[in-house]
Each structure stands twice: as C-alpha cells, then as structure tokens.
Amino acid sequence: MRIIVIGASHAGIAFTDAMRRNGFTGALTLIDRLDGVPLERPPLSKAFLAADPEDDGRFVLRKPDWFASNDIELIGGCDVTSVDPESRLVRAGDGRVHAYDRLVLATGATPRRLAGTEGLSGVFELRHPGDASRLRAAADQAGSVVVVGGGYIGLEVAATLAKSGKKVTIVEAAPRLLARVASPPISDFFAHLHSDAGSRVITGAALASVNSEGGAVRGVTLEDGQQLAADMLVVGIGVVPEMSLAMAAGAETDNGILVDDGMETTVAGIHAIGDSALRRGSPHGLRIESVHNAQDSAERAAAAIAGHEPPADQAPWFWSEQFDVRLQSAGIVPAAGDTVRHVQRAGKREGGFSVWSYADDGLRAVEAVRDPAGYMLGKNCLEKGLSPTPAEAGDPAFDLKAFVAAK
Ligand SMILES: Cc1cc2nc3c(=O)[nH]c(=O)nc-3n(C[C@H](O)[C@H](O)[C@H](O)COP(=O)(O)OP(=O)(O)OC[C@H]3O[C@@H](n4cnc5c(N)ncnc54)[C@H](O)[C@@H]3O)c2cc1C
C-alpha cells in the first residue's frame, strides 16, 4: 500500500510517525509546497521571532535524518494542484504525477488577509516559517508596529516585539481581547499584561483605512478618526481552512473538510487531518486549530487505516506564551450565555491562578495562568467527566486533588 500525505507540518508528520509506530511497512510520502526541513509553527510567534536566524535549526519538527531513518519520503518545494480520486493520482505543479492507495490531506489553513493591504509592503500575516523570517527581518528595522487582531497569534507577536523594544499598538474589533477563545477574566489579564508592558491596547475598534505612502504601509485610521502611525502592520485576524484539493476531489466541506471518526472524508480513500479537517462526530462541533488537535487527528486517522481501535477522546488543550507568562487551557470555553459562569481559583505559585468555566452547571474549560497544577487538575476533571461545583472550584480550601483522586 502507498500512502501520500499532502502537508508536511504538525499533522502530516505526526500521521507518518503514527503509521510507522503502528507497524505500517508500505510506502509513505510527505509532499509540501515549502522547501527544506519542516519547522514547528508555535515558536514562529514566540522564540523564533526573537532568535538569531543562524539558530533556526533548533525549531525543526523532526531532525533531518528522521525521515530517511523511518523510510519516509519527503518531497519539498512541490505544490499539489489536483487530485483524481477515480484513478487515485495526485498532480503537482511541476508536472509530476504520484499514485496513491490512501491520500491524507494535512493542508492546514491560510491566514485571512486584511482588506486594503493588497500590494503594500510592511504588512505581515504569520503562518509559515518564511512569513516569520520576513517579519523578523522587517521588525529589525521598525520602530513602531500596529497589530491588527487580539487573538493568540497577534498577542504573542505583540509581546515578542514589545520585549525587543518596539512601540506596539494592538487593535481588536471585539469588545475584548481573545473574545472568541478565552474567558473574560483571561482576556482582562492579558489586556493588563500588555498595557503594563507599555503597549497600547484598543478594543471595540473598527479600522476605517490602512494608510500608505509610496506602496509602503504607514499605519491605520480607526473609525473614530484616530490615526495610528506604524512602520509595519501585523495581521492576525484568523484563518480559513485550506480545502481546495478536497473540494476539487468532490469531498463535502463546511468550515473544514468534513470527516468521520476515522478522519475519512466523503470520498473513499481520502482522509483529512489537522487544521483543515472538521470531524462530524466531534464532541465539540468545532474545527480546532492546535498542535494537540493536529496530533490527535493524525493518531485517529492512522488507527483507522491500520484497523486499530481509535484513541480515547481527550479534552482539547492549547498553550500560549506572552512575556514571562504561560497560559495552558483545556476544554472549550463556552460563549457567553445565561447559564455560563467563570470562577477564579488561586494557584500555588505566586501570581498563578486558573479560571473554571461552566455552562448549565457543567465544567466546560479550565484556563491556567502560571499554574500548571491547576491546569492538570482541570484537564483531569474534563477527561473523567468530573465537575466540581462552581463554589468548590472557587474555594481555595476545597481539595481538588483529593476530589479527582476519589473518582
Ligand atoms: C504563529 C503560530 C503560532 C501558533 N502557536 C500555537 C501554540 O502556541 N499552541 C498550539 O497548540 N497551536 C499553535 N498554533 C497552531 C498550530 O501550529 C496549528 O494548529 C498546526 O500547525 C496545524 O498543523 P497542520 O499540519 O494541520 O497545518 P499547517 O501547520 O498549516 O501545515 C499545512 C502544510 O500543508 C502544506 N500545503 C497546503 N496545501 C498544499 C498543497 N496544495 N501542496 C503542497 N503542500 C501544501 C503547507 O505548505 C503547510 O506546510 C500556532 C500557529 C501559528 C501559525
């Protein structure tokens, strides 16, 4: 059997790794339009941006010899342009044709572009290592930066650039930072963290225009008339799942390539994993963009192809690093609603705390700031289906460790 994987990043590589661990001895080929040894994505908004370009090798997803020693063919610099599910062939932009028995789409997602920035220099979206290298080089020459979008990636870039002495302004359209993904107490915490570091945080602000001079960005004007000058603009306003190959192959899509519990699409022999896939039976009904989801969906597809039991469902987890703060989050924070409550619990370390989010009196998510113990307890509760009452979670005297151990 020959398996072709399109996309050699977190999901695609985790899939090939899982297949070999499952004892698969057939041909495994990873194809990516990017050249070179694949790099990790999370550091691109954090340590990579602050690192010396000479040290980029420390961010590799797998050591260069890992591919050959696992008998995995890695074809870089190769853009796959079409899939023919009838004859089970993929075609690349360079004219090469590859035959497959199973195809795995690990094509990820593409950042949304900010209207009005087409053709301007000094505007940066961040998804791939090349984007991060360009951003890093431009930041070297820049004094001031406007970050459009107060989601995790925008905030991480803002923190890294503020730490290196740039004048940073964060502009977010929603009434609070991280509005789509975090609880209000966590949004408040990060808004203060950035302001205390000297950055300006503007929420509930719509952009009226992007200002430029001679083809280079010079800043933005907000709808209330405020002008924010900047040498560069970093745009972090979300991503769109990369579904073009799946759609051309006739697979059903929604806000992601629709897959079953074994990550198989509606076209026989084609699977989809990672950021591009949306699992129909997902307990959360959401398309999740995270390293954990990339790994979990890869394991799930590999188990299905090998005929093994699927891995147990885990609570989705995520982390973020901004300044000296590490946030860890498990579960899905519920959107605001009548039955939604957020309870804060002090952590053991100085400045550490966790936020326990409830909907209909059931625990849905735990976000922990400088509090790995609180995070682990919350994750355990979510995975075991345990729900301390909001009063218990908020009571520092309540022994959560004993509560989890007793069940
Ligand atoms: C800056 C940044 C910071 C992040 N920080 C965190 C974090 O702290 N914690 C966390 O959990 N997650 C984080 N994430 C999210 C995480 O990195 C993604 O969820 C993960 O990369 C998804 O992996 P993937 O393999 O599905 O997709 P991707 O990483 O997007 O990879 C898809 C690959 O497919 C290739 N491809 C697509 N189409 C084709 C084609 N037609 N032909 C050939 N190749 C193709 C692309 O070139 C790409 O290499 C971050 C992401 C970014 C960008």
Short mmCIF file of C-alpha atoms and ligand atoms in Angstrom, two decimals:
data_model
loop_
_atom_site.label_atom_id
_atom_site.label_comp_id
_atom_site.label_asym_id
_atom_site.label_seq_id
_atom_site.Cartn_x
_atom_site.Cartn_y
_atom_site.Cartn_z
CA MET A 1 0.00 0.00 0.00
CA ARG A 2 1.22 3.50 -0.84
CA ILE A 3 0.09 6.46 1.28
CA ILE A 4 0.59 10.04 0.17
CA VAL A 5 0.29 12.86 2.69
CA ILE A 6 -0.10 16.42 1.43
CA GLY A 7 1.26 18.83 4.03
CA ALA A 8 4.49 18.13 5.97
CA SER A 9 3.74 20.06 9.14
CA HIS A 10 2.40 19.11 12.59
CA ALA A 11 -0.47 16.91 11.37
CA GLY A 12 1.18 15.31 8.33
CA ILE A 13 4.38 14.39 10.15
CA ALA A 14 2.52 13.12 13.23
CA PHE A 15 0.48 10.88 10.91
CA THR A 16 3.55 9.30 9.27
CA ASP A 17 5.10 8.84 12.72
CA ALA A 18 1.94 7.11 13.99
CA MET A 19 1.76 4.85 10.90
CA ARG A 20 5.31 3.61 11.43
CA ARG A 21 4.62 3.09 15.16
CA ASN A 22 1.53 1.08 14.13
CA GLY A 23 3.83 -1.23 12.17
CA PHE A 24 2.95 0.00 8.68
CA THR A 25 5.69 -1.09 6.27
CA GLY A 26 4.27 0.27 2.99
CA ALA A 27 5.38 3.41 1.17
CA LEU A 28 4.85 6.75 2.93
CA THR A 29 5.39 10.02 1.06
CA LEU A 30 5.05 13.52 2.51
CA ILE A 31 4.64 16.34 -0.01
CA ASP A 32 4.79 20.05 0.85
CA ARG A 33 4.99 23.20 -1.20
CA LEU A 34 7.51 24.54 1.32
CA ASP A 35 11.11 23.55 0.86
CA GLY A 36 13.58 22.35 3.48
CA VAL A 37 13.23 20.51 6.78
CA PRO A 38 9.79 21.33 8.26
CA LEU A 39 9.83 23.65 11.28
CA GLU A 40 7.49 23.85 14.28
CA ARG A 41 4.80 26.54 13.99
CA PRO A 42 4.15 27.63 17.63
CA PRO A 43 7.60 29.25 18.07
CA LEU A 44 7.01 31.39 14.95
CA SER A 45 5.17 33.99 17.04
CA LYS A 46 7.39 33.47 20.10
CA ALA A 47 11.03 32.28 20.38
CA PHE A 48 11.69 32.09 16.62
CA LEU A 49 10.90 35.81 16.18
CA ALA A 50 13.46 36.71 18.81
CA ALA A 51 16.07 34.16 17.71
CA ASP A 52 19.20 34.61 15.66
CA PRO A 53 18.45 33.33 12.11
CA GLU A 54 21.60 31.19 12.42
CA ASP A 55 19.79 29.19 15.13
CA ASP A 56 16.63 28.35 13.14
CA GLY A 57 17.71 24.69 13.03
CA ARG A 58 16.64 24.30 16.66
CA PHE A 59 12.99 24.66 15.63
CA VAL A 60 12.84 21.59 13.36
CA LEU A 61 9.79 19.35 13.77
CA ARG A 62 11.99 16.28 13.29
CA LYS A 63 15.75 16.01 12.83
CA PRO A 64 16.68 15.90 9.11
CA ASP A 65 17.71 12.22 9.28
CA TRP A 66 14.43 11.18 10.96
CA PHE A 67 12.64 10.94 7.59
CA ALA A 68 15.14 8.60 5.94
CA SER A 69 15.60 6.51 9.06
CA ASN A 70 11.83 5.93 9.18
CA ASP A 71 11.71 5.24 5.45
CA ILE A 72 9.53 8.30 4.84
CA GLU A 73 10.00 10.13 1.57
CA LEU A 74 9.84 13.92 2.00
CA ILE A 75 9.24 15.90 -1.18
CA GLY A 76 9.59 19.63 -0.52
CA GLY A 77 9.00 22.57 -2.83
CA CYS A 78 6.17 20.71 -4.52
CA ASP A 79 2.73 22.29 -4.85
CA VAL A 80 -0.01 19.70 -5.35
CA THR A 81 -2.53 21.18 -7.76
CA SER A 82 -5.10 18.43 -8.30
CA VAL A 83 -6.38 15.10 -7.04
CA ASP A 84 -8.07 12.49 -9.21
CA PRO A 85 -9.96 10.20 -6.81
CA GLU A 86 -11.08 7.81 -9.59
CA SER A 87 -7.59 6.85 -10.72
CA ARG A 88 -6.09 7.71 -7.28
CA LEU A 89 -3.49 10.13 -8.60
CA VAL A 90 -2.24 13.49 -7.39
CA ARG A 91 -0.71 16.00 -9.76
CA ALA A 92 1.89 18.57 -8.80
CA GLY A 93 2.58 21.98 -10.28
CA ASP A 94 5.91 20.70 -11.63
CA GLY A 95 4.02 18.19 -13.81
CA ARG A 96 4.86 15.14 -11.69
CA VAL A 97 2.09 12.62 -11.00
CA HIS A 98 2.02 10.43 -7.87
CA ALA A 99 -0.20 7.36 -7.44
CA TYR A 100 -1.75 6.57 -4.05
CA ASP A 101 -3.86 3.92 -2.37
CA ARG A 102 -4.71 6.27 0.52
CA LEU A 103 -4.40 10.03 0.46
CA VAL A 104 -4.17 12.17 3.59
CA LEU A 105 -4.86 15.88 3.29
CA ALA A 106 -2.96 17.74 6.02
CA THR A 107 -3.16 21.04 4.21
CA GLY A 108 -3.71 23.31 7.23
CA ALA A 109 -5.16 26.77 6.89
CA THR A 110 -4.43 30.12 5.29
CA PRO A 111 -4.44 33.44 7.17
CA ARG A 112 -7.21 35.91 6.33
CA ARG A 113 -5.88 38.99 4.56
CA LEU A 114 -6.82 42.45 5.72
CA ALA A 115 -8.79 44.34 3.08
CA GLY A 116 -6.93 47.37 1.77
CA THR A 117 -3.44 45.90 2.23
CA GLU A 118 -3.08 44.23 -1.17
CA GLY A 119 0.26 45.04 -2.76
CA LEU A 120 1.55 47.07 0.23
CA SER A 121 4.95 46.37 1.75
CA GLY A 122 5.27 46.24 5.53
CA VAL A 123 2.15 44.09 6.04
CA PHE A 124 2.65 40.64 7.59
CA GLU A 125 0.44 37.63 8.15
CA LEU A 126 2.01 34.75 10.04
CA ARG A 127 1.56 31.09 9.24
CA HIS A 128 4.71 29.54 7.85
CA PRO A 129 8.42 29.81 8.69
CA GLY A 130 9.02 32.03 5.64
CA ASP A 131 6.39 34.51 6.95
CA ALA A 132 8.14 34.58 10.32
CA SER A 133 11.58 35.12 8.77
CA ARG A 134 10.28 38.08 6.75
CA LEU A 135 8.51 39.52 9.80
CA ARG A 136 11.65 39.14 11.92
CA ALA A 137 13.84 40.87 9.32
CA ALA A 138 11.38 43.76 8.92
CA ALA A 139 10.99 44.15 12.70
CA ASP A 140 14.73 44.69 12.95
CA GLN A 141 14.32 47.95 11.01
CA ALA A 142 10.96 49.04 12.51
CA GLY A 143 10.29 51.31 15.47
CA SER A 144 6.52 51.02 15.69
CA VAL A 145 4.08 48.22 14.97
CA VAL A 146 0.30 48.01 14.79
CA VAL A 147 -1.02 44.51 15.43
CA VAL A 148 -4.49 44.06 13.95
CA GLY A 149 -6.31 41.29 15.81
CA GLY A 150 -6.12 40.47 19.51
CA GLY A 151 -6.19 36.67 19.20
CA TYR A 152 -3.40 34.43 20.47
CA ILE A 153 -1.08 34.84 17.48
CA GLY A 154 -1.46 38.63 17.38
CA LEU A 155 -0.85 38.89 21.13
CA GLU A 156 2.18 36.61 21.04
CA VAL A 157 3.77 38.63 18.23
CA ALA A 158 2.88 41.84 20.10
CA ALA A 159 4.60 40.53 23.26
CA THR A 160 7.72 39.40 21.39
CA LEU A 161 8.06 42.74 19.58
CA ALA A 162 7.34 44.80 22.71
CA LYS A 163 10.04 42.85 24.55
CA SER A 164 12.50 43.81 21.84
CA GLY A 165 11.71 47.49 22.37
CA LYS A 166 9.15 48.22 19.62
CA LYS A 167 6.29 50.63 20.21
CA VAL A 168 3.30 48.29 19.90
CA THR A 169 -0.40 49.05 19.46
CA ILE A 170 -2.93 46.23 19.43
CA VAL A 171 -6.24 46.90 17.69
CA GLU A 172 -9.10 44.46 18.26
CA ALA A 173 -12.58 44.80 16.76
CA ALA A 174 -14.34 42.79 19.51
CA PRO A 175 -15.05 44.39 22.89
CA ARG A 176 -12.27 42.33 24.50
CA LEU A 177 -9.06 40.53 23.54
CA LEU A 178 -9.26 36.77 22.82
CA ALA A 179 -13.05 37.14 22.66
CA ARG A 180 -13.59 34.00 20.58
CA VAL A 181 -11.35 31.66 22.56
CA ALA A 182 -10.87 32.75 26.17
CA SER A 183 -12.98 33.63 29.20
CA PRO A 184 -13.43 37.30 30.16
CA PRO A 185 -11.07 37.07 33.20
CA ILE A 186 -8.31 35.73 30.94
CA SER A 187 -8.97 38.50 28.39
CA ASP A 188 -8.66 41.09 31.17
CA PHE A 189 -5.48 39.52 32.47
CA PHE A 190 -3.76 39.70 29.06
CA ALA A 191 -5.03 43.22 28.34
CA HIS A 192 -3.35 44.37 31.58
CA LEU A 193 -0.21 42.35 30.90
CA HIS A 194 0.27 44.12 27.55
CA SER A 195 -0.62 47.59 28.84
CA ASP A 196 1.69 47.18 31.84
CA ALA A 197 4.49 46.34 29.41
CA GLY A 198 3.91 49.68 27.68
CA SER A 199 1.83 48.56 24.69
CA ARG A 200 -1.40 50.28 23.79
CA VAL A 201 -4.46 48.01 23.71
CA ILE A 202 -7.51 49.30 21.82
CA THR A 203 -10.60 47.07 21.81
CA GLY A 204 -14.00 47.54 20.16
CA ALA A 205 -12.26 49.44 17.39
CA ALA A 206 -13.00 49.09 13.69
CA LEU A 207 -10.46 50.06 11.05
CA ALA A 208 -11.56 52.78 8.64
CA SER A 209 -8.50 52.60 6.41
CA VAL A 210 -4.95 51.38 6.02
CA ASN A 211 -2.59 54.27 5.34
CA SER A 212 0.35 54.03 2.99
CA GLU A 213 2.93 56.10 1.21
CA GLY A 214 4.80 55.04 -1.91
CA GLY A 215 3.46 51.48 -1.65
CA ALA A 216 4.61 51.05 1.98
CA VAL A 217 2.27 50.87 4.95
CA ARG A 218 2.39 53.87 7.28
CA GLY A 219 -0.35 52.98 9.77
CA VAL A 220 -4.11 52.77 10.12
CA THR A 221 -7.04 55.08 10.78
CA LEU A 222 -9.78 53.87 13.12
CA GLU A 223 -13.46 54.56 12.54
CA ASP A 224 -13.46 57.10 15.38
CA GLY A 225 -10.84 59.06 13.42
CA GLN A 226 -7.77 58.08 15.50
CA GLN A 227 -4.64 57.75 13.39
CA LEU A 228 -2.09 55.15 14.45
CA ALA A 229 1.26 55.52 12.74
CA ALA A 230 3.31 52.36 12.20
CA ASP A 231 6.34 51.15 10.29
CA MET A 232 4.75 47.74 9.97
CA LEU A 233 1.38 46.04 10.32
CA VAL A 234 0.97 42.52 11.70
CA VAL A 235 -2.37 40.98 10.78
CA GLY A 236 -3.77 38.20 12.98
CA ILE A 237 -7.46 38.03 12.13
CA GLY A 238 -7.94 34.29 11.84
CA VAL A 239 -7.51 31.64 9.20
CA VAL A 240 -9.50 29.86 6.53
CA PRO A 241 -9.12 26.07 6.26
CA GLU A 242 -7.23 25.02 3.12
CA MET A 243 -9.86 22.89 1.35
CA SER A 244 -9.29 23.48 -2.37
CA LEU A 245 -7.91 19.99 -3.13
CA ALA A 246 -10.67 18.33 -1.10
CA MET A 247 -13.36 20.34 -2.87
CA ALA A 248 -11.91 19.60 -6.30
CA ALA A 249 -11.87 15.89 -5.39
CA GLY A 250 -15.60 16.13 -4.58
CA ALA A 251 -15.32 15.83 -0.77
CA GLU A 252 -18.01 17.50 1.34
CA THR A 253 -16.85 20.57 3.20
CA ASP A 254 -18.23 23.08 5.65
CA ASN A 255 -15.96 25.24 7.80
CA GLY A 256 -13.41 22.46 7.23
CA ILE A 257 -13.11 19.24 5.27
CA LEU A 258 -15.84 17.03 6.73
CA VAL A 259 -14.54 13.74 8.10
CA ASP A 260 -15.88 10.81 10.12
CA ASP A 261 -14.41 9.49 13.39
CA GLY A 262 -11.58 7.83 11.43
CA MET A 263 -10.86 11.19 9.74
CA GLU A 264 -12.02 9.85 6.34
CA THR A 265 -13.68 12.34 4.01
CA THR A 266 -16.82 11.59 2.00
CA VAL A 267 -14.53 10.45 -0.86
CA ALA A 268 -13.31 6.87 -0.39
CA GLY A 269 -9.59 6.59 0.29
CA ILE A 270 -9.11 10.27 1.16
CA HIS A 271 -8.57 11.35 4.78
CA ALA A 272 -8.15 14.85 6.20
CA ILE A 273 -6.42 15.80 9.47
CA GLY A 274 -5.20 18.83 11.41
CA ASP A 275 -6.41 22.41 10.98
CA SER A 276 -8.09 21.66 7.64
CA ALA A 277 -10.45 18.96 8.96
CA LEU A 278 -13.81 19.18 10.72
CA ARG A 279 -14.88 15.99 12.48
CA ARG A 280 -18.62 15.37 12.16
CA GLY A 281 -18.88 13.39 15.38
CA SER A 282 -16.64 15.79 17.28
CA PRO A 283 -17.85 16.16 20.85
CA HIS A 284 -17.32 19.93 20.48
CA GLY A 285 -18.75 20.50 16.98
CA LEU A 286 -15.90 22.87 16.20
CA ARG A 287 -12.89 22.89 13.92
CA ILE A 288 -9.94 23.18 16.27
CA GLU A 289 -6.62 24.78 15.37
CA SER A 290 -3.93 23.48 17.70
CA VAL A 291 -0.91 21.23 17.88
CA HIS A 292 -2.86 18.84 20.10
CA ASN A 293 -5.63 18.55 17.50
CA ALA A 294 -3.05 18.00 14.73
CA GLN A 295 -1.51 15.13 16.71
CA ASP A 296 -4.80 13.65 17.90
CA SER A 297 -6.41 13.68 14.45
CA ALA A 298 -3.24 12.14 12.98
CA GLU A 299 -3.37 9.30 15.55
CA ARG A 300 -7.06 8.82 14.79
CA ALA A 301 -6.51 8.55 11.01
CA ALA A 302 -3.52 6.24 11.48
CA ALA A 303 -5.54 3.94 13.78
CA ALA A 304 -8.43 3.82 11.29
CA ILE A 305 -6.14 2.97 8.36
CA ALA A 306 -4.31 0.30 10.39
CA GLY A 307 -7.63 -1.15 11.62
CA HIS A 308 -6.81 -0.37 15.27
CA GLU A 309 -9.11 0.97 18.00
CA PRO A 310 -9.37 4.78 17.83
CA PRO A 311 -7.61 6.70 20.62
CA ALA A 312 -9.83 7.80 23.52
CA ASP A 313 -11.31 11.30 23.19
CA GLN A 314 -9.20 13.82 25.11
CA ALA A 315 -10.08 17.31 26.26
CA PRO A 316 -8.65 19.66 23.62
CA TRP A 317 -5.65 21.53 25.02
CA PHE A 318 -3.68 24.56 24.00
CA TRP A 319 -0.98 26.83 25.34
CA SER A 320 0.22 30.37 24.77
CA GLU A 321 3.31 32.27 25.90
CA GLN A 322 3.35 36.05 26.25
CA PHE A 323 6.13 37.91 28.07
CA ASP A 324 7.01 35.67 31.05
CA VAL A 325 3.51 34.16 31.25
CA ARG A 326 2.49 30.69 30.18
CA LEU A 327 -1.21 30.06 29.72
CA GLN A 328 -2.48 26.48 29.48
CA SER A 329 -6.03 25.76 28.54
CA ALA A 330 -8.13 22.58 28.38
CA GLY A 331 -11.66 22.18 27.03
CA ILE A 332 -13.64 24.70 25.02
CA VAL A 333 -14.55 27.98 26.73
CA PRO A 334 -18.32 28.43 26.31
CA ALA A 335 -19.61 31.52 24.51
CA ALA A 336 -21.44 34.00 26.74
CA GLY A 337 -24.92 32.84 27.74
CA ASP A 338 -27.40 32.85 30.61
CA THR A 339 -26.01 29.69 32.20
CA VAL A 340 -22.33 30.48 31.65
CA ARG A 341 -20.19 31.21 34.72
CA HIS A 342 -16.47 31.74 35.18
CA VAL A 343 -14.90 31.04 38.57
CA GLN A 344 -11.39 32.06 39.51
CA ARG A 345 -9.16 29.88 41.71
CA ALA A 346 -5.82 30.92 43.17
CA GLY A 347 -2.83 28.80 42.15
CA LYS A 348 0.07 27.58 44.27
CA ARG A 349 2.73 29.73 42.58
CA GLU A 350 2.94 33.47 43.04
CA GLY A 351 0.65 35.20 40.53
CA GLY A 352 -0.78 31.87 39.40
CA PHE A 353 -4.50 31.25 39.01
CA SER A 354 -6.99 29.26 36.97
CA VAL A 355 -10.39 30.12 35.53
CA TRP A 356 -13.02 27.38 35.60
CA SER A 357 -15.78 27.92 33.04
CA TYR A 358 -19.22 26.37 33.42
CA ALA A 359 -22.29 26.12 31.21
CA ASP A 360 -25.51 24.64 32.57
CA ASP A 361 -23.56 23.95 35.78
CA GLY A 362 -21.22 21.54 33.97
CA LEU A 363 -17.49 22.19 33.74
CA ARG A 364 -16.50 23.07 30.15
CA ALA A 365 -12.99 24.52 30.28
CA VAL A 366 -10.10 25.38 32.57
CA GLU A 367 -7.55 28.08 31.70
CA ALA A 368 -4.48 28.35 33.91
CA VAL A 369 -2.01 31.21 34.14
CA ARG A 370 1.35 30.34 35.75
CA ASP A 371 -0.49 27.38 37.31
CA PRO A 372 0.45 24.00 35.79
CA ALA A 373 -1.08 22.14 38.76
CA GLY A 374 -4.45 23.89 38.29
CA TYR A 375 -4.31 23.09 34.58
CA MET A 376 -3.62 19.38 35.17
CA LEU A 377 -6.44 19.10 37.72
CA GLY A 378 -8.84 20.84 35.33
CA LYS A 379 -7.81 18.65 32.41
CA ASN A 380 -8.25 15.53 34.56
CA CYS A 381 -11.74 16.65 35.58
CA LEU A 382 -12.73 17.28 31.96
CA GLU A 383 -11.38 13.94 30.75
CA LYS A 384 -13.04 11.98 33.57
CA GLY A 385 -16.31 13.87 33.15
CA LEU A 386 -15.99 15.28 36.70
CA SER A 387 -17.44 18.64 37.58
CA PRO A 388 -16.71 20.19 40.96
CA THR A 389 -19.42 22.75 41.69
CA PRO A 390 -18.52 26.35 40.85
CA ALA A 391 -18.43 27.05 44.61
CA GLU A 392 -15.97 24.18 45.16
CA ALA A 393 -13.74 25.23 42.26
CA GLY A 394 -13.60 28.79 43.58
CA ASP A 395 -12.88 27.74 47.18
CA PRO A 396 -9.10 27.62 47.78
CA ALA A 397 -9.72 25.33 50.78
CA PHE A 398 -11.50 22.72 48.64
CA ASP A 399 -9.07 19.86 47.93
CA LEU A 400 -9.40 19.37 44.18
CA LYS A 401 -6.61 16.81 44.10
CA ALA A 402 -8.48 14.57 46.53
CA PHE A 403 -11.72 15.21 44.61
CA VAL A 404 -10.14 13.94 41.36
CA ALA A 405 -8.36 11.02 43.07
CA ALA A 406 -11.57 9.84 44.77
CA LYS A 407 -13.46 9.35 41.49
C1 LIG B 1 2.44 31.58 14.57
C2 LIG B 1 1.66 30.42 15.11
C3 LIG B 1 1.68 30.15 16.48
C4 LIG B 1 0.96 29.08 16.99
N1 LIG B 1 1.02 28.81 18.33
C5 LIG B 1 0.39 27.72 18.82
C6 LIG B 1 0.50 27.37 20.20
O1 LIG B 1 1.15 28.06 20.99
N2 LIG B 1 -0.13 26.23 20.63
C7 LIG B 1 -0.86 25.43 19.77
O2 LIG B 1 -1.42 24.40 20.20
N3 LIG B 1 -1.00 25.76 18.46
C8 LIG B 1 -0.39 26.87 17.96
N4 LIG B 1 -0.52 27.19 16.64
C9 LIG B 1 -1.41 26.38 15.78
C10 LIG B 1 -0.69 25.16 15.23
O3 LIG B 1 0.60 25.49 14.80
C11 LIG B 1 -1.52 24.60 14.09
O4 LIG B 1 -2.74 24.14 14.65
C12 LIG B 1 -0.79 23.46 13.39
O5 LIG B 1 0.34 23.95 12.70
C13 LIG B 1 -1.72 22.76 12.40
O6 LIG B 1 -0.98 21.81 11.72
P1 LIG B 1 -1.40 21.31 10.28
O7 LIG B 1 -0.35 20.32 9.89
O8 LIG B 1 -2.82 20.90 10.26
O9 LIG B 1 -1.33 22.60 9.33
P2 LIG B 1 -0.13 23.56 8.92
O10 LIG B 1 0.84 23.69 10.02
O11 LIG B 1 -0.77 24.80 8.38
O12 LIG B 1 0.57 22.82 7.70
C14 LIG B 1 -0.06 22.60 6.47
C15 LIG B 1 1.02 22.32 5.44
O13 LIG B 1 0.40 21.93 4.21
C16 LIG B 1 1.12 22.48 3.13
N5 LIG B 1 0.22 22.54 1.96
C17 LIG B 1 -1.04 23.05 1.92
N6 LIG B 1 -1.57 22.89 0.70
C18 LIG B 1 -0.63 22.27 -0.06
C19 LIG B 1 -0.59 21.85 -1.41
N7 LIG B 1 -1.63 22.02 -2.24
N8 LIG B 1 0.54 21.27 -1.88
C20 LIG B 1 1.61 21.08 -1.05
N9 LIG B 1 1.62 21.47 0.24
C21 LIG B 1 0.51 22.05 0.74
C22 LIG B 1 1.54 23.85 3.65
O14 LIG B 1 2.67 24.34 2.94
C23 LIG B 1 1.87 23.53 5.11
O15 LIG B 1 3.23 23.23 5.33
C24 LIG B 1 0.19 28.27 16.10
C25 LIG B 1 0.16 28.55 14.73
C26 LIG B 1 0.90 29.61 14.23
C27 LIG B 1 0.86 29.89 12.75
#
